[in-house]
Short mmCIF file of C-alpha atoms in Angstrom, two decimals:
data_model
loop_
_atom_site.label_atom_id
_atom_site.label_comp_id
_atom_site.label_asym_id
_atom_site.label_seq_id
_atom_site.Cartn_x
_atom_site.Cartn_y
_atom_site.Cartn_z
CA UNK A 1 0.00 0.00 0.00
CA UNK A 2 1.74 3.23 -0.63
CA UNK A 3 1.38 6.05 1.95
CA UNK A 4 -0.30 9.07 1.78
CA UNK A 5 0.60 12.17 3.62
CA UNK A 6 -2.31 14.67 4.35
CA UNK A 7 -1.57 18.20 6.98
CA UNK A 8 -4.77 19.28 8.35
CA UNK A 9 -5.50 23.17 7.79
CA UNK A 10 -3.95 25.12 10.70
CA UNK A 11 -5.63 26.49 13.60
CA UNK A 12 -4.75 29.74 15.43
CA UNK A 13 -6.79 30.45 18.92
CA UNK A 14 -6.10 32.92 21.94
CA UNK A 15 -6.82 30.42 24.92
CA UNK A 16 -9.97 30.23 27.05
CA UNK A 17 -10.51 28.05 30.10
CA UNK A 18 -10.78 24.45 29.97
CA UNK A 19 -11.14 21.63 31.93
CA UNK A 20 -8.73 19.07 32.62
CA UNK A 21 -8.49 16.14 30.64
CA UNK A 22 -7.34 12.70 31.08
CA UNK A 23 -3.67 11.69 29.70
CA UNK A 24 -1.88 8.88 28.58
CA UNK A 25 1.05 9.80 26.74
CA UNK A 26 3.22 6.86 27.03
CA UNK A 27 1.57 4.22 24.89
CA UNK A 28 2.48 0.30 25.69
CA UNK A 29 4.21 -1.49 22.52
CA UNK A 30 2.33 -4.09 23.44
CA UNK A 31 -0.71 -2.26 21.82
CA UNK A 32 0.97 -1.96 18.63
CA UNK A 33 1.78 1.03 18.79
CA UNK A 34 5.12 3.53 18.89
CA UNK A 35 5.46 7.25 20.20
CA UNK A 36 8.24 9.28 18.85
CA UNK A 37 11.19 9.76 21.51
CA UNK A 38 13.31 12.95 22.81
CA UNK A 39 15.52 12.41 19.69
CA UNK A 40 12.94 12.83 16.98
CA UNK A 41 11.02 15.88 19.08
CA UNK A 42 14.54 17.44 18.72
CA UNK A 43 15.19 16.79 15.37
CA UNK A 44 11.37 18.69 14.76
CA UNK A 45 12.76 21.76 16.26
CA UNK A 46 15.66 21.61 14.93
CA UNK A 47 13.98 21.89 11.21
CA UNK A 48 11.04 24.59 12.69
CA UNK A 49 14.22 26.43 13.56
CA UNK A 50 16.06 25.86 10.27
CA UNK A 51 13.33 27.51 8.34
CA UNK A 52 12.77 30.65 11.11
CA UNK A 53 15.96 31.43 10.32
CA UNK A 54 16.03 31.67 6.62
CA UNK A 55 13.47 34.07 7.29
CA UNK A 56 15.07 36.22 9.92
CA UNK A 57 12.92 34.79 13.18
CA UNK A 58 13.77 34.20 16.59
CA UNK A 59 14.30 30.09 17.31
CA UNK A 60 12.22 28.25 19.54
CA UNK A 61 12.60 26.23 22.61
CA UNK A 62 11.16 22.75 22.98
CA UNK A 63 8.75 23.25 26.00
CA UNK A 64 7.20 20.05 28.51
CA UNK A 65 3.78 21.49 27.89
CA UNK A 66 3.62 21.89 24.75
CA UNK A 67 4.77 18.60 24.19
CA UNK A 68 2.53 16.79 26.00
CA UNK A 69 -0.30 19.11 24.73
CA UNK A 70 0.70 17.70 21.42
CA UNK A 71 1.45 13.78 22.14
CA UNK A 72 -1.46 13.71 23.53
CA UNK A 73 -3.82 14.88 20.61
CA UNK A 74 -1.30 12.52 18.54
CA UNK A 75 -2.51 9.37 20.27
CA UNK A 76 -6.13 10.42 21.10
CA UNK A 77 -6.80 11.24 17.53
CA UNK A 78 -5.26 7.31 16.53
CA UNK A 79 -6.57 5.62 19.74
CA UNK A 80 -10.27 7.29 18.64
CA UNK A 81 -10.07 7.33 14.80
CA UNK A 82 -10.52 11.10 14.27
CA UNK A 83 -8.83 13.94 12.26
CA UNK A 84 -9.00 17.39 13.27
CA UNK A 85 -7.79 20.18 15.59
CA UNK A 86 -10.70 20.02 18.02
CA UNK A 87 -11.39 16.56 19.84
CA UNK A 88 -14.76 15.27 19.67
CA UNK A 89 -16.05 17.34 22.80
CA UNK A 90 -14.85 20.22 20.85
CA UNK A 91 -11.38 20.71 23.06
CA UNK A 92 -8.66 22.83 21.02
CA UNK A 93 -5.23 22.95 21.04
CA UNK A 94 -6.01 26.22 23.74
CA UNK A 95 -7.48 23.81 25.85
CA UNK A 96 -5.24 21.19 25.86
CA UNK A 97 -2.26 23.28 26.52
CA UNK A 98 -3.94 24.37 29.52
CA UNK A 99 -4.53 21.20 30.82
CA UNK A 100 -1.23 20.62 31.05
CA UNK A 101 -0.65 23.81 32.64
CA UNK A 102 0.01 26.29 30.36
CA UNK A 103 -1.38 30.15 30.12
CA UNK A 104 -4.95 30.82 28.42
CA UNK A 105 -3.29 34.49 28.05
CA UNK A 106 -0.50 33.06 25.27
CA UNK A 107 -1.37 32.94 21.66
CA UNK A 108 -1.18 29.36 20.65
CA UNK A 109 -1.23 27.45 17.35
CA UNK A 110 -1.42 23.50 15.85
CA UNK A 111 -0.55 21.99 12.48
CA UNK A 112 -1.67 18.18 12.41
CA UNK A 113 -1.01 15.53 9.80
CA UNK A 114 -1.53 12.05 8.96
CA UNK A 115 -0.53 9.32 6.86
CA UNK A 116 -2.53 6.05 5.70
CA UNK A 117 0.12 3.47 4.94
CA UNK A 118 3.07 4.54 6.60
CA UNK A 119 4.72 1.64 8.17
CA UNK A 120 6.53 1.67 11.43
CA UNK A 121 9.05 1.87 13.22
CA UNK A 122 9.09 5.95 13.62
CA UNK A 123 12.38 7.17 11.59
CA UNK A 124 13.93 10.52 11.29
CA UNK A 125 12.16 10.59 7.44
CA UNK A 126 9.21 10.66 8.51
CA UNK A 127 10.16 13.69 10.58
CA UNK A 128 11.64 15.25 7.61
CA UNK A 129 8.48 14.69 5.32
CA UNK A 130 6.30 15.78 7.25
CA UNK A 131 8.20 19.37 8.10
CA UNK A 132 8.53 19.48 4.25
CA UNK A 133 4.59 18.95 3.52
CA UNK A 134 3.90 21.74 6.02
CA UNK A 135 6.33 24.43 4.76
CA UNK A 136 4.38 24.03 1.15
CA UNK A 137 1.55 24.42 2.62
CA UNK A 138 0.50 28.08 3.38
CA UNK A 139 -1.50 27.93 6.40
CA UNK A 140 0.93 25.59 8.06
CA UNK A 141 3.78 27.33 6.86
CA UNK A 142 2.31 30.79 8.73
CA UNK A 143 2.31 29.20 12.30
CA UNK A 144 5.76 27.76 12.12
CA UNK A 145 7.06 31.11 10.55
CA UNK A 146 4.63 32.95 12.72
CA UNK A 147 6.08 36.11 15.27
CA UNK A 148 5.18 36.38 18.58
CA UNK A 149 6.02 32.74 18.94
CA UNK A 150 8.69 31.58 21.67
CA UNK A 151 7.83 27.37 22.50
CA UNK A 152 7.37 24.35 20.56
CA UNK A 153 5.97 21.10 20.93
CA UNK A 154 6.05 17.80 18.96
CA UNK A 155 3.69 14.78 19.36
CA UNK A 156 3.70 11.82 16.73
CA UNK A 157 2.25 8.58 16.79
CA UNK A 158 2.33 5.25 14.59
CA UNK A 159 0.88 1.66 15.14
CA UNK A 160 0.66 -1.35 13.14
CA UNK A 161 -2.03 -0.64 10.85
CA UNK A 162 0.10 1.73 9.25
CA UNK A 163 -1.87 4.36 10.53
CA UNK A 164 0.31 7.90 11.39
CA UNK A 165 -0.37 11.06 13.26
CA UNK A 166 2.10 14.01 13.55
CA UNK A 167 0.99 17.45 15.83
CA UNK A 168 3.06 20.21 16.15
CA UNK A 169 1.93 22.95 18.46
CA UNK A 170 3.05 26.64 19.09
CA UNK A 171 2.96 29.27 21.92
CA UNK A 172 4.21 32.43 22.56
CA UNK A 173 3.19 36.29 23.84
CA UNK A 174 2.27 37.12 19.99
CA UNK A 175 1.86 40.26 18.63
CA UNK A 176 -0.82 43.39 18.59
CA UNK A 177 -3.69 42.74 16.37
CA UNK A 178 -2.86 45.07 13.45
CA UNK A 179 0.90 46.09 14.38
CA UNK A 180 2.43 45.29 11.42
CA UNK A 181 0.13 46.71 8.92
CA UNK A 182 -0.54 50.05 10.64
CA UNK A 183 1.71 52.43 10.10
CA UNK A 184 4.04 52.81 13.44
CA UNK A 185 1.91 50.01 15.04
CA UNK A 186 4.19 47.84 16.02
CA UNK A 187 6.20 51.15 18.02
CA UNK A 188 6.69 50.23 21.61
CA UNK A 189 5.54 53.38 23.99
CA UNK A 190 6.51 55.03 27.08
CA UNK A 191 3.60 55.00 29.57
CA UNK A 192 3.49 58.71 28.65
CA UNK A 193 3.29 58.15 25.34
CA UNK A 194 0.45 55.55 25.43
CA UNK A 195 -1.88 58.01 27.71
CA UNK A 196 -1.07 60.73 25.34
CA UNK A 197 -1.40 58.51 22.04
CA UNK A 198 -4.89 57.07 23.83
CA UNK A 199 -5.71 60.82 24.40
CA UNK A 200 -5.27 61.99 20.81
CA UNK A 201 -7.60 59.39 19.71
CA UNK A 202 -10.37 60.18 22.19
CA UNK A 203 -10.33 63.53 21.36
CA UNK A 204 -10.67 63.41 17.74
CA UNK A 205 -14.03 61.42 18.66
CA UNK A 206 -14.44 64.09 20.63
CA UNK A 207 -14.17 67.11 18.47
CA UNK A 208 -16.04 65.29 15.64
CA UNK A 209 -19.19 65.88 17.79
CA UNK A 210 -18.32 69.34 18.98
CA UNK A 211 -17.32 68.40 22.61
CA UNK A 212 -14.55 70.20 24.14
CA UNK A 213 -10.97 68.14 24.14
CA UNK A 214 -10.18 66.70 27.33
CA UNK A 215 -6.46 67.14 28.72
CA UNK A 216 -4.38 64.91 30.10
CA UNK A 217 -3.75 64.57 33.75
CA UNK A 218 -0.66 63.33 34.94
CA UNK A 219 -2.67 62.29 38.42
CA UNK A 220 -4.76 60.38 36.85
CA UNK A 221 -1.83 58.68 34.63
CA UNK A 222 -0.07 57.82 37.80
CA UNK A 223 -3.21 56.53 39.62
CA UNK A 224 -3.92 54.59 36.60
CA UNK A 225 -0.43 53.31 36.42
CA UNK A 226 -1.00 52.14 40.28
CA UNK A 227 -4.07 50.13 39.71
CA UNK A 228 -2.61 48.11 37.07
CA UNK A 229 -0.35 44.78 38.33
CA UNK A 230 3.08 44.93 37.96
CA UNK A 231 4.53 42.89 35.66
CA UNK A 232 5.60 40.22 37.85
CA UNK A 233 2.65 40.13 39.91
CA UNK A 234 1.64 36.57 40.71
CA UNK A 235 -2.40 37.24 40.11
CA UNK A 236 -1.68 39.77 36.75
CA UNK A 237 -5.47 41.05 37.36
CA UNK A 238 -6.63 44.63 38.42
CA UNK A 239 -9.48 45.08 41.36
CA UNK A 240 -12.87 44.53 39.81
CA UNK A 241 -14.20 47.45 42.32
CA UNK A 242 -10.39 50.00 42.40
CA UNK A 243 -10.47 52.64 44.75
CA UNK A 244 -10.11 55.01 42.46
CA UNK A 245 -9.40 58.24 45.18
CA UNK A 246 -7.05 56.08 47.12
CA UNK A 247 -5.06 56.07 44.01
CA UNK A 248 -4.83 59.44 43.56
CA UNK A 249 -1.99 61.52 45.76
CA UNK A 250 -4.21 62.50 48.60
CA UNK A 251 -3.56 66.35 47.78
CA UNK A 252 -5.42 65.98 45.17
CA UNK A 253 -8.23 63.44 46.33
CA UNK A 254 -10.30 67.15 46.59
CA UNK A 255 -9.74 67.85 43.76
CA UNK A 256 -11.98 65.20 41.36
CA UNK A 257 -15.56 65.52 41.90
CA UNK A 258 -16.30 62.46 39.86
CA UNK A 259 -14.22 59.78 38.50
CA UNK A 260 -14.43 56.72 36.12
CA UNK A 261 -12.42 53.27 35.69
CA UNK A 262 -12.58 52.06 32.15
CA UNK A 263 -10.69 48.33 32.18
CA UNK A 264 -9.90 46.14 29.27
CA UNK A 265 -7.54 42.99 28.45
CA UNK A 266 -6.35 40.85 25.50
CA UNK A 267 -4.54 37.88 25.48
CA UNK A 268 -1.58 36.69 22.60
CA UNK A 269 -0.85 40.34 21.91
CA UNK A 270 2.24 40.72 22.64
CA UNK A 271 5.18 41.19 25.35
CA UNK A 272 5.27 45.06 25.40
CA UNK A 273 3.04 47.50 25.02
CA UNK A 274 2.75 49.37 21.62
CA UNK A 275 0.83 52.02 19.52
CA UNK A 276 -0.95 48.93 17.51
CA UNK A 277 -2.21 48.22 21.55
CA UNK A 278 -3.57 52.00 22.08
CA UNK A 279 -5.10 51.80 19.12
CA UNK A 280 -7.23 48.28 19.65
CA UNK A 281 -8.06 49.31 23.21
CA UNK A 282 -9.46 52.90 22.50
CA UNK A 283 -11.38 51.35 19.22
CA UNK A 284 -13.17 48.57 21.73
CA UNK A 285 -14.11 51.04 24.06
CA UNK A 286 -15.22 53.67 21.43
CA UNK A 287 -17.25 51.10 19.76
CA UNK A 288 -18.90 50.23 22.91
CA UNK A 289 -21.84 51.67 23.35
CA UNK A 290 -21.63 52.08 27.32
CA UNK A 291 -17.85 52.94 27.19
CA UNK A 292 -18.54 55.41 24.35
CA UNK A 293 -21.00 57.76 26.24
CA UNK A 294 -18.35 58.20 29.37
CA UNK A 295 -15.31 58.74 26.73
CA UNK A 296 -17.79 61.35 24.65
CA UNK A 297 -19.38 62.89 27.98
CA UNK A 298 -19.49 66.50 28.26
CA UNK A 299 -18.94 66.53 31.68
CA UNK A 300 -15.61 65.45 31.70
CA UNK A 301 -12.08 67.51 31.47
CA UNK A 302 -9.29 65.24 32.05
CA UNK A 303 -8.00 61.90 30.78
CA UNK A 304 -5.35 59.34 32.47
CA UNK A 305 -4.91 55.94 31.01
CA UNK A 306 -1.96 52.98 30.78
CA UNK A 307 -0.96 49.66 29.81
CA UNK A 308 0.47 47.47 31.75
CA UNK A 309 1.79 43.85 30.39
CA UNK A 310 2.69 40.75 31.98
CA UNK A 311 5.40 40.11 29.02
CA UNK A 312 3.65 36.31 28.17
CA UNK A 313 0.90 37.82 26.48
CA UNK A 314 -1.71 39.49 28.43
CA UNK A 315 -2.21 43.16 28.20
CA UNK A 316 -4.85 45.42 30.70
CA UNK A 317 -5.34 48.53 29.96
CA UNK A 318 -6.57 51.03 32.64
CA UNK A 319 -8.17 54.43 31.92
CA UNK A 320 -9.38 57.11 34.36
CA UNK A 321 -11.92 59.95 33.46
CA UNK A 322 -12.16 62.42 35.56
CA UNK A 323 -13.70 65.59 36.13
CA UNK A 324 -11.64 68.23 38.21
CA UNK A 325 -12.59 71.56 39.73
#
């Protein structure tokens, strides 16, 4: 019978929370059937890395995780007879990596392959052809040349039916939706420069409806900035219900006669905040209807706002309106 390789489309996802899942990695021989070793997951990365470098990327590491993220769907998707990126209860590679105990934050990604006829043992060629099929093929080709990336996994799977399964899976911080085709998008900022690039944007909605332009308020910047996590805070949330005046220096407590916390949060966009990031988080909240009437208000005169990332992928960004007298 002559063997037939076939890579699934790829799959791109920004984790959500899953359940945890039953594993079983380590398959007996006794059932027939072989999982590739240390050597071969190597040899994967080796080639991922190969081809990030002809095209000027960063390498990647081979991470635990990952690799049992992707083992796993290797031998669940033989052991059940199915072919796709989301199991039968609908679980995605997202939800798998978390079961294993990886971030929902990260941006994460899958290729998948099989072959009908292959016979065993597992070889180093069948390594090699499968890399190969995925770099001519363009959606597969994207993840493993895709930035924002920084871990790799490798599952495979054969058994004596001739029946083969290859998954390689991806994770990283990403990038900021729309950073590399906006022009200076991808421009890390100063936490001055992202409350003043947030600013400009407000206030052109602003003026387009003939309110007056707010100004920015380097109070309410700095009592922003201190209701955001630091970067290496163990629970990278902010306070559901802030006290927004116990930010504030107490000097000038007096002086706000109203305020208002506008929050947001993305996950896989990137380590460090960037212009691409002022830009997505000012859109959502100008497109909200809710969000829209405090930003547009005529009662307000003052604007402080930040962004504050965890560097694996999650980004919150905290605004203050304020009113002063």
């Amino acid at each position: 019978m002559s063997s037939a390789l076939s890579p699934a489309m790829s799959r791109l996802t920004i984790g959500l929370p899953a359940f945890a899942i039953a594993l079983a990695v380590l398959v007996s021989p006794s059932a027939g059937r072989e999982t590739g070793g240390e050597a071969l997951r190597w040899l994967a990365l080796e080639l991922v890395n190969q081809s990030r470098a002809a095209h000027n990327l960063p390498p990647l590491r081979l991470e635990a995780k990952l690799t049992s993220a992707a083992q796993f769907h290797a031998d669940d998707m033989l052991r059940r007879d199915y072919y796709a990126h989301n199991s039968p209860e609908g679980r995605s590679v997202s939800d798998r990596y978390q079961s294993f105990g990886g971030s929902r934050w990260v941006l994460t990604a899958e290729n998948i392959a099989k072959c009908e006829g292959c016979k065993p043992p597992l070889s180093e060629v069948y390594v090699r052809q499968m890399h190969e099929k995925w770099m001519l093929s363009p959606g597969h080709r994207a993840n493993i040349l895709r930035e924002g990336l920084d871990s790799f996994g490798y599952g495979i799977i054969i058994d004596a039916s001739e029946r083969f399964y290859a998954v390689q899976t991806f994770a990283g911080p990403g990038t900021p939706e729309g950073a590399a085709s906006a022009a200076g998008g991808d421009t890390a900022l100063s936490p001055e420069e992202q409350a003043g690039a947030a600013l400009e944007r407000i206030n052109a909605r602003r003026e387009a409806i003939g309110r007056t332009p707010l100004k920015l308020s380097a109070p309410l910047s700095a009592a922003a900035r201190s209701l955001a996590p630091g970067r290496g805070a163990s629970d990278f949330n902010v306070d559901p219900s802030p006290d927004l005046y116990g930010a504030l220096p107490a000097a000038e407590r007096k002086s706000w006669p109203s305020l208002t916390v506008l929050l947001a949060s993305c996950g896989g966009c990137g380590a460090t905040p960037m212009a691409a990031d002022v830009a997505n988080f000012i859109g959502q909240w100008l497109g909200h209807q809710d969000y829209e009437k405090i930003l547009l208000s005529g009662d307000l005169t003052h604007w402080g706002f930040t962004i504050a990332a965890d560097g694996q992928g999650k980004k919150i960004a905290v605004g203050l309106a304020g009113k002063r007298n």
